Short mmCIF file of C-alpha atoms in Angstrom, two decimals:
data_model
loop_
_atom_site.label_atom_id
_atom_site.label_comp_id
_atom_site.label_asym_id
_atom_site.label_seq_id
_atom_site.Cartn_x
_atom_site.Cartn_y
_atom_site.Cartn_z
CA MET I 182 0.46 -0.17 -0.03
CA GLU I 183 1.14 3.68 -0.96
CA PHE I 184 1.72 6.25 1.71
CA ILE I 185 -1.40 7.50 1.12
CA GLU I 186 -4.18 6.28 -0.45
CA LEU I 187 -7.98 7.43 -1.48
CA LYS I 188 -10.26 4.76 -2.43
CA ASN I 189 -13.69 5.79 -3.95
CA VAL I 190 -14.06 8.89 -1.95
CA PHE I 191 -17.27 10.50 -1.96
CA LYS I 192 -17.69 13.51 -0.23
CA VAL I 193 -21.50 15.81 -0.57
CA TYR I 194 -21.62 18.54 2.21
CA LYS I 195 -24.73 18.90 4.46
CA ASN I 196 -26.05 21.76 1.78
CA GLY I 197 -26.32 18.90 -1.02
CA VAL I 198 -22.54 20.50 -2.54
CA SER I 199 -21.59 17.74 -3.29
CA ALA I 200 -17.54 18.18 -3.16
CA LEU I 201 -15.46 15.04 -4.45
CA ALA I 202 -16.94 11.59 -6.04
CA ASP I 203 -15.68 8.73 -6.56
CA VAL I 204 -12.21 10.51 -5.94
CA ASN I 205 -8.89 7.57 -6.03
CA LEU I 206 -5.80 8.49 -5.75
CA SER I 207 -2.28 7.28 -4.48
CA ILE I 208 0.83 8.91 -3.26
CA SER I 209 3.65 7.93 -2.43
CA LYS I 210 7.29 8.71 0.80
CA GLY I 211 8.57 11.98 -0.46
CA GLU I 212 6.90 12.28 -3.56
CA PHE I 213 5.37 16.77 -4.11
CA VAL I 214 2.14 16.62 -5.44
CA PHE I 215 0.33 20.14 -6.63
CA ILE I 216 -4.29 19.66 -6.48
CA ILE I 217 -4.85 22.25 -8.70
CA GLY I 218 -8.19 22.80 -9.91
CA GLN I 219 -10.64 26.00 -9.87
CA SER I 220 -12.71 27.60 -6.93
CA GLY I 221 -14.76 25.10 -5.81
CA SER I 222 -13.59 21.99 -7.59
CA GLY I 223 -12.75 20.22 -4.39
CA LYS I 224 -9.18 20.72 -3.44
CA SER I 225 -9.71 21.48 -0.10
CA THR I 226 -12.04 19.50 0.50
CA LEU I 227 -9.28 16.52 -0.32
CA THR I 228 -6.95 17.66 1.94
CA LYS I 229 -9.06 18.61 5.18
CA LEU I 230 -9.87 14.93 4.07
CA LEU I 231 -6.42 13.90 4.52
CA TYR I 232 -6.58 15.23 8.09
CA ARG I 233 -9.55 14.96 9.33
CA GLU I 234 -11.23 17.68 9.58
CA GLU I 235 -13.81 15.98 7.19
CA LYS I 236 -15.05 12.88 6.85
CA PRO I 237 -16.20 11.07 3.35
CA ASN I 238 -19.17 9.93 2.74
CA ARG I 239 -17.92 6.72 1.17
CA GLY I 240 -14.68 5.62 0.17
CA SER I 241 -11.84 5.30 2.11
CA VAL I 242 -8.52 6.94 3.52
CA PHE I 243 -5.73 5.87 5.02
CA VAL I 244 -2.81 7.98 6.01
CA GLY I 245 0.32 5.52 6.77
CA ASN I 246 -1.24 2.60 7.64
CA ILE I 247 -4.17 5.29 9.37
CA ASN I 248 -8.10 4.57 7.88
CA VAL I 249 -8.15 7.87 8.35
CA SER I 250 -12.58 7.74 7.30
CA LYS I 251 -12.91 5.06 9.81
CA LEU I 252 -11.05 7.65 12.77
CA LYS I 253 -12.04 8.09 16.23
CA ASN I 254 -13.42 12.12 17.45
CA GLY I 255 -11.35 11.11 20.67
CA ASN I 256 -8.57 9.73 18.27
CA VAL I 257 -7.87 12.45 15.86
CA TYR I 258 -5.41 14.31 17.52
CA LYS I 259 -3.18 11.57 17.52
CA LEU I 260 -3.08 11.59 13.74
CA ARG I 261 -3.09 15.13 13.37
CA ARG I 262 0.82 14.71 15.40
CA LYS I 263 1.72 12.96 12.92
CA ILE I 264 0.73 15.59 9.77
CA GLY I 265 1.93 19.42 9.46
CA VAL I 266 -0.64 21.46 8.30
CA VAL I 267 0.21 24.96 6.53
CA PHE I 268 -3.09 27.74 6.05
CA GLN I 269 -3.30 30.01 3.66
CA ASP I 270 -4.85 33.33 6.73
CA PHE I 271 -2.04 31.78 8.88
CA LYS I 272 -3.95 30.59 12.09
CA LEU I 273 -1.65 32.15 14.36
CA LEU I 274 -2.46 33.40 17.60
CA PRO I 275 -2.02 36.64 17.56
CA LYS I 276 -1.72 36.74 20.50
CA LEU I 277 1.80 34.39 21.46
CA ASN I 278 4.95 35.56 19.18
CA VAL I 279 6.52 33.97 16.96
CA TYR I 280 8.33 31.47 19.58
CA GLU I 281 5.64 30.34 20.92
CA ASN I 282 3.44 29.82 18.05
CA ILE I 283 6.15 27.25 16.50
CA ALA I 284 6.58 25.85 20.47
CA TYR I 285 2.46 25.31 21.05
CA PRO I 286 1.66 22.07 19.68
CA LEU I 287 4.92 20.43 21.25
CA GLU I 288 4.02 21.94 24.57
CA SER I 289 0.03 20.80 23.94
CA TYR I 290 2.41 17.41 23.82
CA GLY I 291 3.30 17.88 27.41
CA MET I 292 7.04 17.68 24.78
CA LYS I 293 10.37 18.83 27.46
CA ASP I 294 11.49 23.08 27.34
CA SER I 295 14.74 21.89 26.11
CA GLU I 296 13.30 19.32 23.54
CA ILE I 297 11.24 21.81 22.36
CA ARG I 298 13.92 24.72 21.93
CA GLU I 299 16.10 22.49 20.27
CA LYS I 300 13.23 22.24 17.90
CA VAL I 301 11.79 25.15 17.31
CA LEU I 302 15.42 26.14 16.96
CA LYS I 303 15.52 24.84 13.84
CA ALA I 304 12.15 24.65 12.50
CA LEU I 305 13.05 28.04 11.50
CA GLU I 306 16.36 28.24 10.63
CA ARG I 307 14.64 26.23 7.96
CA VAL I 308 12.42 28.33 7.83
CA GLY I 309 14.96 31.22 7.82
CA LEU I 310 12.90 33.21 10.52
CA LYS I 311 15.39 33.60 13.40
CA GLU I 312 16.00 36.77 13.25
CA LYS I 313 12.30 37.61 14.51
CA ILE I 314 11.29 35.08 16.98
CA ARG I 315 10.48 37.15 19.67
CA SER I 316 8.42 39.65 17.12
CA TYR I 317 4.46 39.36 17.11
CA PRO I 318 1.92 38.31 14.11
CA ASN I 319 1.47 41.40 13.76
CA GLN I 320 4.74 42.16 13.74
CA LEU I 321 4.98 40.40 10.45
CA SER I 322 4.08 40.81 6.77
CA GLY I 323 1.48 38.53 5.10
CA GLY I 324 5.36 36.45 3.70
CA GLU I 325 7.33 35.98 7.28
CA GLN I 326 3.41 34.74 9.17
CA GLN I 327 3.33 32.09 6.00
CA ARG I 328 6.74 31.32 7.41
CA VAL I 329 5.76 30.86 10.79
CA CYS I 330 2.63 29.04 10.34
CA ILE I 331 5.82 26.01 8.03
CA ALA I 332 7.68 26.30 11.21
CA ARG I 333 4.99 25.08 13.26
CA ALA I 334 3.90 22.46 10.79
CA ILE I 335 7.53 20.93 10.13
CA VAL I 336 8.53 21.69 14.12
CA ASN I 337 6.86 17.93 15.10
CA GLU I 338 9.30 16.58 11.70
CA PRO I 339 5.86 15.17 10.47
CA LYS I 340 5.98 13.32 7.09
CA LEU I 341 3.07 14.38 5.23
CA ILE I 342 3.22 18.42 4.72
CA ILE I 343 -0.41 19.49 3.88
CA CYS I 344 -0.88 22.79 2.67
CA ASP I 345 -4.52 24.66 1.98
CA GLU I 346 -3.78 26.91 -0.73
CA PRO I 347 -0.09 28.79 1.66
CA THR I 348 0.63 31.83 -1.34
CA GLY I 349 -3.24 32.21 -1.92
CA ASP I 350 -2.44 35.73 0.17
CA LEU I 351 0.89 36.12 -0.77
CA ASP I 352 1.97 38.63 -3.66
CA PRO I 353 4.39 36.31 -6.50
CA LYS I 354 7.98 37.28 -5.17
CA ILE I 355 6.55 36.17 -1.89
CA SER I 356 5.22 33.03 -3.06
CA LYS I 357 8.38 32.18 -4.69
CA GLU I 358 9.91 32.40 -1.39
CA ILE I 359 7.93 30.20 -0.10
CA MET I 360 7.49 27.42 -2.49
CA ASP I 361 11.45 27.05 -2.25
CA VAL I 362 10.87 26.84 1.50
CA LEU I 363 9.03 23.78 0.94
CA ASP I 364 11.19 22.53 -1.44
CA LYS I 365 13.73 22.38 0.26
CA ILE I 366 11.94 20.84 2.89
CA ASN I 367 10.80 17.85 1.04
CA ARG I 368 14.32 17.44 -0.28
CA GLU I 369 16.27 18.05 3.42
CA MET I 370 13.21 15.95 5.38
CA ASP I 371 12.04 13.58 3.24
CA SER I 372 8.37 14.23 3.69
CA THR I 373 5.27 14.45 1.84
CA ILE I 374 3.61 17.59 0.56
CA ILE I 375 0.60 17.78 -0.89
CA MET I 376 -0.31 20.97 -1.52
CA ALA I 377 -3.49 22.02 -3.15
CA THR I 378 -3.45 25.66 -5.04
CA HIS I 379 -4.87 27.46 -7.97
CA ASP I 380 -1.37 29.35 -8.27
CA ARG I 381 -0.45 27.91 -12.15
CA GLU I 382 3.26 30.22 -12.01
CA ILE I 383 3.37 28.25 -9.55
CA VAL I 384 2.90 24.98 -10.28
CA ASN I 385 4.43 25.28 -13.78
CA ARG I 386 7.81 26.56 -12.28
CA MET I 387 7.93 23.59 -9.98
CA LYS I 388 7.25 20.79 -12.16
CA LYS I 389 6.25 18.33 -10.24
CA ARG I 390 2.86 15.80 -9.51
CA VAL I 391 0.05 18.10 -10.69
CA VAL I 392 -3.24 16.61 -10.34
CA CYS I 393 -6.32 17.81 -11.16
CA LEU I 394 -9.41 17.95 -9.69
CA HIS I 395 -13.06 19.55 -12.09
CA GLU I 396 -16.00 19.56 -9.89
CA GLY I 397 -14.85 17.18 -7.61
CA VAL I 398 -13.45 14.86 -10.10
CA ILE I 399 -10.12 14.24 -11.12
CA VAL I 400 -9.23 14.23 -14.71
CA SER I 401 -5.78 14.16 -14.60
CA ASP I 402 -2.97 13.20 -12.75
CA LYS I 403 0.56 14.65 -14.75
CA LYS I 404 3.99 12.58 -13.13
CA LYS I 405 6.87 14.55 -12.37
CA GLY I 406 8.19 17.25 -14.32
CA SER I 407 5.00 18.43 -16.13
CA TYR I 408 2.73 21.01 -16.13
CA VAL I 409 -0.49 22.28 -16.28
CA GLN I 410 -1.66 24.47 -19.91
CA ASN I 411 -5.34 25.20 -18.96
CA GLU I 412 -6.63 24.61 -15.48
CA ASN I 413 -9.27 21.97 -16.97
CA ALA I 414 -6.63 19.90 -18.64
CA MET Z 261 8.28 9.80 31.67
CA PHE Z 262 4.58 9.48 31.03
CA LYS Z 263 4.27 10.66 34.08
CA MET Z 264 6.55 13.37 33.51
CA ARG Z 265 4.73 14.40 30.35
CA MET Z 266 1.17 14.60 32.47
CA LEU Z 267 3.77 16.80 35.10
CA ARG Z 268 4.43 18.87 31.93
CA ILE Z 269 0.54 19.40 30.76
CA CYS Z 270 -1.02 19.81 34.28
CA ARG Z 271 1.84 22.54 34.49
CA LYS Z 272 1.00 24.65 31.18
CA SER Z 273 -2.95 23.86 31.88
CA ILE Z 274 -2.71 26.16 35.05
CA LYS Z 275 -0.36 28.53 33.79
CA ASP Z 276 -3.05 28.93 30.38
CA ALA Z 277 -5.86 28.71 32.76
CA PHE Z 278 -4.29 32.11 35.20
CA LYS Z 279 -3.34 33.37 31.89
CA SER Z 280 -7.06 33.00 30.60
CA ILE Z 281 -8.26 34.65 33.45
CA PHE Z 282 -5.84 37.88 33.89
CA ARG Z 283 -6.63 38.30 29.53
CA ASN Z 284 -10.09 38.42 30.29
CA PHE Z 285 -9.57 40.48 34.08
CA SER Z 286 -12.84 42.41 33.74
CA LEU Z 287 -15.23 39.25 32.59
CA SER Z 288 -13.33 36.73 35.66
CA MET Z 289 -13.76 39.92 37.97
CA ALA Z 290 -17.52 39.88 37.32
CA SER Z 291 -16.93 36.26 38.24
CA ILE Z 292 -14.89 36.35 40.80
CA SER Z 293 -17.84 39.31 42.52
CA CYS Z 294 -20.66 37.33 41.65
CA THR Z 295 -19.30 34.57 43.30
CA ALA Z 296 -18.35 36.15 46.54
CA VAL Z 297 -21.22 37.72 46.52
CA THR Z 298 -23.18 34.38 46.76
CA LEU Z 299 -20.40 32.29 49.09
CA ILE Z 300 -21.16 35.40 51.59
CA LEU Z 301 -24.64 34.77 51.94
CA VAL Z 302 -23.95 31.23 51.82
CA ALA Z 303 -21.24 31.98 54.79
CA VAL Z 304 -23.75 33.70 56.93
CA ALA Z 305 -26.36 30.89 56.30
CA ILE Z 306 -24.28 28.32 57.73
CA LEU Z 307 -22.96 30.58 60.32
CA VAL Z 308 -26.94 31.16 61.48
CA THR Z 309 -27.33 28.03 60.81
CA TYR Z 310 -24.45 26.79 63.37
CA ASN Z 311 -25.57 29.21 65.88
CA VAL Z 312 -29.43 27.71 65.34
CA ARG Z 313 -28.19 24.28 66.36
CA SER Z 314 -26.06 24.75 68.82
CA ILE Z 315 -28.55 27.73 70.87
CA THR Z 316 -31.75 24.42 69.86
CA ASN Z 317 -29.16 21.88 71.41
CA ASP Z 318 -28.79 24.69 74.85
CA ILE Z 319 -31.78 25.19 75.56
CA GLU Z 320 -32.95 21.36 75.04
CA GLU Z 321 -30.01 21.10 77.65
CA VAL Z 322 -31.73 23.05 80.12
CA LEU Z 323 -35.53 21.85 79.45
CA THR Z 324 -36.06 20.03 81.97
CA ILE Z 325 -39.87 17.88 82.97
CA VAL Z 326 -40.40 18.33 86.43
CA ALA Z 327 -42.92 15.26 87.86
CA LEU Z 328 -44.01 15.75 91.74
CA VAL Z 329 -44.51 12.75 93.13
CA ASP Z 330 -47.17 12.01 95.66
CA GLN Z 331 -46.40 12.71 99.40
CA ASN Z 332 -47.82 9.02 100.52
CA ALA Z 333 -46.34 6.98 97.23
CA THR Z 334 -44.57 3.63 98.43
CA GLU Z 335 -41.29 2.92 97.41
CA GLU Z 336 -41.74 0.35 95.39
CA GLU Z 337 -44.04 2.07 93.44
CA VAL Z 338 -41.56 5.47 93.38
CA GLU Z 339 -39.13 2.59 91.67
CA ALA Z 340 -42.59 1.10 89.28
CA LEU Z 341 -43.04 4.80 88.42
CA LYS Z 342 -39.11 5.29 87.42
CA THR Z 343 -39.88 2.41 84.80
CA GLN Z 344 -43.09 3.71 83.28
CA ILE Z 345 -41.10 6.95 82.58
CA ASN Z 346 -37.93 5.95 81.62
CA ASP Z 347 -40.06 3.40 78.95
CA LEU Z 348 -40.60 6.63 77.17
CA GLU Z 349 -39.76 6.94 74.13
CA ASN Z 350 -39.32 10.10 74.06
CA VAL Z 351 -36.92 10.24 77.44
CA ASP Z 352 -33.31 10.15 77.68
CA ALA Z 353 -33.25 7.59 80.78
CA GLU Z 354 -29.38 8.45 81.33
CA LYS Z 355 -30.11 12.09 82.04
CA THR Z 356 -33.09 11.50 84.33
CA THR Z 357 -32.63 11.61 87.81
CA TYR Z 358 -35.31 11.20 91.17
CA ASP Z 359 -35.18 13.66 93.95
CA THR Z 360 -36.15 12.58 97.05
CA THR Z 361 -36.97 15.68 99.74
CA THR Z 362 -33.76 14.42 101.49
CA ASP Z 363 -31.68 15.25 97.86
CA ILE Z 364 -33.63 18.42 97.14
CA LYS Z 365 -33.31 19.99 100.58
CA GLU Z 366 -29.70 19.01 100.38
CA SER Z 367 -29.19 20.81 96.76
CA LEU Z 368 -30.77 23.47 98.05
CA SER Z 369 -28.58 23.73 101.24
CA LYS Z 370 -25.43 24.66 99.12
CA ASP Z 371 -27.11 28.29 98.88
CA ASP Z 372 -26.49 29.97 102.12
CA ASP Z 373 -29.17 32.02 101.73
CA ILE Z 374 -31.68 29.85 100.93
CA LYS Z 375 -30.41 26.96 103.44
CA GLU Z 376 -30.80 30.14 105.85
CA ILE Z 377 -34.31 30.90 104.95
CA LEU Z 378 -35.19 26.91 104.82
CA GLU Z 379 -33.52 27.04 108.72
CA ILE Z 380 -36.44 29.44 109.14
CA LEU Z 381 -39.48 27.38 108.44
CA ASP Z 382 -38.19 24.28 109.62
CA ASP Z 383 -41.56 23.04 107.91
CA PHE Z 384 -41.48 23.34 104.55
CA LYS Z 385 -43.06 20.92 102.88
CA LEU Z 386 -40.65 19.57 100.15
CA GLU Z 387 -41.83 17.43 97.07
CA SER Z 388 -40.00 14.37 95.94
CA ALA Z 389 -39.81 14.71 92.02
CA PHE Z 390 -37.96 13.13 88.89
CA VAL Z 391 -36.01 15.61 86.35
CA VAL Z 392 -36.77 14.43 83.07
CA HIS Z 393 -34.61 14.97 80.35
CA VAL Z 394 -36.72 14.66 77.02
CA LYS Z 395 -35.00 14.14 73.48
CA ASP Z 396 -35.99 16.40 70.78
CA VAL Z 397 -37.42 19.35 73.20
CA ARG Z 398 -40.66 19.72 70.01
CA ASP Z 399 -42.12 16.82 71.65
CA ILE Z 400 -41.70 17.96 74.95
CA THR Z 401 -45.78 18.77 75.82
CA ASP Z 402 -46.57 15.45 74.21
CA THR Z 403 -44.46 13.44 76.41
CA ALA Z 404 -45.59 16.50 79.60
CA MET Z 405 -48.78 14.35 78.98
CA GLU Z 406 -47.99 11.64 79.34
CA ILE Z 407 -46.34 11.52 82.22
CA GLU Z 408 -48.65 13.43 84.63
CA GLY Z 409 -50.83 10.76 82.84
CA PHE Z 410 -48.85 8.44 85.40
CA ASP Z 411 -49.87 6.95 88.24
CA LYS Z 412 -48.82 8.54 91.56
CA VAL Z 413 -47.69 11.99 89.78
CA SER Z 414 -49.30 14.75 91.42
CA ARG Z 415 -48.21 17.59 89.45
CA VAL Z 416 -46.62 18.02 86.47
CA LYS Z 417 -43.25 21.05 85.53
CA TYR Z 418 -41.96 22.47 82.13
CA GLY Z 419 -40.87 24.43 79.90
CA GLU Z 420 -43.03 27.62 79.11
CA SER Z 421 -45.13 27.73 75.78
CA LEU Z 422 -43.05 30.38 74.16
CA VAL Z 423 -39.57 28.48 74.69
CA ASN Z 424 -40.88 25.73 72.32
CA LYS Z 425 -41.78 28.60 70.81
CA LEU Z 426 -38.58 29.77 69.88
CA VAL Z 427 -37.10 25.89 69.30
CA SER Z 428 -39.66 25.62 66.09
CA MET Z 429 -39.13 29.65 64.90
CA PHE Z 430 -35.31 28.66 65.13
CA ASP Z 431 -35.90 25.32 63.24
CA ILE Z 432 -38.29 27.46 60.37
CA ILE Z 433 -34.88 29.73 60.02
CA LYS Z 434 -32.33 26.58 60.06
CA ASN Z 435 -34.31 25.24 57.14
CA ALA Z 436 -34.71 28.06 55.51
CA CYS Z 437 -31.10 28.86 55.59
CA ILE Z 438 -30.79 25.02 54.04
CA VAL Z 439 -33.46 26.24 51.00
CA ALA Z 440 -31.82 29.56 50.40
CA VAL Z 441 -27.78 27.32 50.30
CA ILE Z 442 -29.21 24.64 47.65
CA ALA Z 443 -30.31 28.17 45.79
CA LEU Z 444 -27.64 30.42 46.01
CA ILE Z 445 -24.73 27.12 44.87
CA LEU Z 446 -27.06 26.58 42.05
CA VAL Z 447 -26.64 29.97 40.99
CA THR Z 448 -22.81 30.81 41.78
CA ALA Z 449 -22.68 27.46 39.88
CA PHE Z 450 -24.43 29.35 36.85
CA LEU Z 451 -22.66 31.83 36.84
CA ILE Z 452 -19.36 30.63 36.46
CA ALA Z 453 -20.54 28.38 34.21
CA ASN Z 454 -21.68 31.39 32.21
CA THR Z 455 -18.05 32.72 32.02
CA ILE Z 456 -16.35 29.51 31.32
CA LYS Z 457 -19.24 29.51 27.82
CA ILE Z 458 -18.15 33.36 27.41
CA THR Z 459 -14.27 32.16 27.34
CA ILE Z 460 -14.79 29.23 25.51
CA PHE Z 461 -15.90 31.70 22.26
CA SER Z 462 -13.51 34.33 22.66
CA ARG Z 463 -11.26 31.43 22.67
CA ARG Z 464 -13.38 29.52 19.46
CA GLN Z 465 -10.21 30.34 17.15
CA GLU Z 466 -7.66 29.30 19.61
CA ILE Z 467 -9.76 25.93 20.05
CA ASN Z 468 -10.10 25.38 16.67
CA ILE Z 469 -5.85 26.24 16.53
CA MET Z 470 -5.61 23.57 19.47
CA ARG Z 471 -7.50 20.59 18.12
CA LEU Z 472 -5.09 21.42 14.16
CA VAL Z 473 -2.37 21.13 15.22
CA GLY Z 474 -3.08 17.51 17.51
CA THR Z 475 -3.99 18.64 20.85
CA SER Z 476 -6.05 16.05 22.93
CA ASN Z 477 -9.41 16.68 24.04
CA THR Z 478 -8.64 16.24 27.02
CA VAL Z 479 -5.34 19.46 27.53
CA ILE Z 480 -8.06 21.86 25.37
CA LYS Z 481 -10.15 20.89 28.18
CA PHE Z 482 -8.33 20.75 31.27
CA PRO Z 483 -7.44 24.74 31.84
CA PHE Z 484 -10.64 25.72 31.65
CA LEU Z 485 -11.92 23.45 34.40
CA ILE Z 486 -9.21 24.94 36.50
CA GLU Z 487 -9.82 27.91 35.30
CA GLY Z 488 -13.68 28.22 37.13
CA PHE Z 489 -11.99 26.08 40.30
CA VAL Z 490 -9.34 29.03 40.29
CA LEU Z 491 -12.66 31.52 39.77
CA GLY Z 492 -14.17 29.73 42.55
CA ILE Z 493 -11.65 29.67 45.01
CA ILE Z 494 -10.89 33.47 44.76
CA GLY Z 495 -14.46 34.15 44.84
CA ALA Z 496 -14.02 32.39 48.25
CA ILE Z 497 -11.69 35.29 49.68
CA ILE Z 498 -13.31 37.58 51.18
CA PRO Z 499 -15.98 35.58 52.07
CA ILE Z 500 -13.27 34.47 53.67
CA LEU Z 501 -12.00 37.31 55.57
CA LEU Z 502 -15.86 38.10 56.29
CA THR Z 503 -16.47 35.22 57.98
CA ILE Z 504 -12.83 35.47 60.34
CA TYR Z 505 -12.95 38.89 60.54
CA GLY Z 506 -16.19 39.65 60.81
CA TYR Z 507 -18.22 36.99 62.34
CA ALA Z 508 -15.06 37.45 65.38
CA PHE Z 509 -16.21 41.32 65.62
CA PHE Z 510 -20.15 40.40 65.64
CA TYR Z 511 -19.30 37.80 68.72
CA ASP Z 512 -17.57 40.96 70.77
CA PHE Z 513 -19.92 43.34 69.71
CA VAL Z 514 -22.72 41.48 71.17
CA GLY Z 515 -20.25 40.02 74.33
CA GLY Z 516 -20.66 36.68 72.87
CA LYS Z 517 -24.83 36.27 73.96
CA LEU Z 518 -27.82 37.56 71.42
CA PHE Z 519 -30.88 39.24 73.33
CA THR Z 520 -30.59 37.17 76.88
CA ASP Z 521 -28.60 34.66 78.28
CA LEU Z 522 -30.23 32.11 77.10
CA VAL Z 523 -29.19 32.61 73.96
CA VAL Z 524 -25.37 31.99 73.64
CA LEU Z 525 -23.63 32.12 70.26
CA VAL Z 526 -21.38 30.30 69.05
CA LYS Z 527 -17.61 30.89 70.58
CA PRO Z 528 -15.88 32.38 66.84
CA GLU Z 529 -12.85 29.58 66.51
CA GLU Z 530 -15.51 26.70 67.06
CA ILE Z 531 -16.91 27.86 64.08
CA ILE Z 532 -15.47 30.72 61.23
CA TYR Z 533 -12.43 27.68 60.05
CA ILE Z 534 -14.23 24.67 59.75
CA THR Z 535 -16.87 27.69 57.98
CA SER Z 536 -13.71 28.74 56.05
CA LEU Z 537 -12.97 25.44 54.63
CA VAL Z 538 -16.64 24.74 53.61
CA LEU Z 539 -16.34 28.14 52.04
CA VAL Z 540 -13.16 26.72 50.04
CA ILE Z 541 -14.11 23.56 48.88
CA VAL Z 542 -17.81 25.06 47.78
CA GLY Z 543 -16.16 27.60 45.77
CA GLY Z 544 -13.99 25.28 44.23
CA VAL Z 545 -16.56 22.30 43.13
CA VAL Z 546 -18.84 24.99 42.66
CA GLY Z 547 -16.97 26.77 40.17
CA MET Z 548 -15.19 22.94 38.64
CA PHE Z 549 -18.73 22.25 38.70
CA GLY Z 550 -19.95 24.82 36.97
CA SER Z 551 -17.50 25.10 34.46
CA VAL Z 552 -17.74 20.98 32.76
CA ASN Z 553 -21.38 21.76 32.53
CA ALA Z 554 -19.55 24.95 30.37
CA VAL Z 555 -17.49 22.22 28.26
CA ARG Z 556 -19.47 19.78 28.17
CA ARG Z 557 -22.26 22.07 26.49
CA TYR Z 558 -20.28 24.27 24.28
CA LEU Z 559 -17.34 22.55 23.89
CA LYS Z 560 -17.50 20.35 21.28
CA ILE Z 561 -14.60 18.29 19.37
#
């Protein structure tokens, strides 16, 4: 079995909107995969299924050896500790500084202070933001906030990093920097990265595997090196 | 290893709880003051109940039925009467005594003035009597009537009906206090639940992020429980100070007695510490209860 497996996954929201229909997808360890598609194509839903923010109506979702679709609510945290998630809106805690924001998950796992410090500094170094360690989110630019979010996602060295439109709110130059950081993490940490985006420029430049969704259905799945000329291709 | 981890999580939860109390300072103050007001009333109710009980006990101690025995009763008849009286359900047989005329004379003679009088009135008639202690002063009238009906009992005397009324009035006060305490405790729990509810709502974004980064439900909930507990304990501080200093001041002010010598208040040192302990426990438990309630209802994770 592959590292990530989605088998015949259907997702219909309570309001009747069908987000995913019969999705089958396998992703190997260490892969960097873009999930692309227009707004409402089901990109976000697909990523949310992976970290159990949503449950499929039918089909199964496997991450590692965990059957995510059958995971009990009380055990979801165990899955999430093995996954790093990067959000479009960063989701940083405004009253905590950079260090505290990154240390936060580890503290809640009950990790030792010295171990936390070591891991946080390492993560900050990876995203190149060591000098802002005592700053608060509102003192940072959008790009810097996203780096903090990435640092928080990688601090526990997860084998899977899920990014939901991480460059959605950032300008092209900053987006490129963020992508370089993610690429480096993919290579250095051997983490699998799944990134939902509709930023065509990024996808074309990175030359990674690209899965294209259209109205909840996978319409194309191009291997490493391919790029997208048309979102519906 | 596991223990150390739990310890660190506890430490973080306690830190977070205090942070949250200070962060939502005005809200915390509101619920602390409400708790304080309620606990003051609880303290007053406890003090009143305790005093009323003690006063009732005192009255019960001194309230006896004096059954005067027919002068021409034989020893056997007196013995039979004694068994009859002691067999009554409401009679405290151990405390009940039989005083012969000689006993009474001796006891009266201890007082020099009375001794003189007794010597002057040589033929002063004294009657032997049973001094009957009752178990429950509320039924004293019934018991007295029963004794009066016994053979060889010439007359029966017992505490005036005023005392009886006083006791039943105290009973009402005591019961009203108990009801008030229970009602107030419920109000406090509700107030703290409300504070925790607002805290949960104001921290919804934070809780959501915690969940997303893999914080377990227990770790998310724990600080809220501690917060409720701490709010309850802080709310108990002022009521405790008022109990300790206020009651002592009141006791000294009235000289330990209320209206008459019969109504003796409980000494401060006998009551204030236990009351304070009760306030701390009530504050803490009620705070925790309130937050458990709020967490269960509003923190659906």
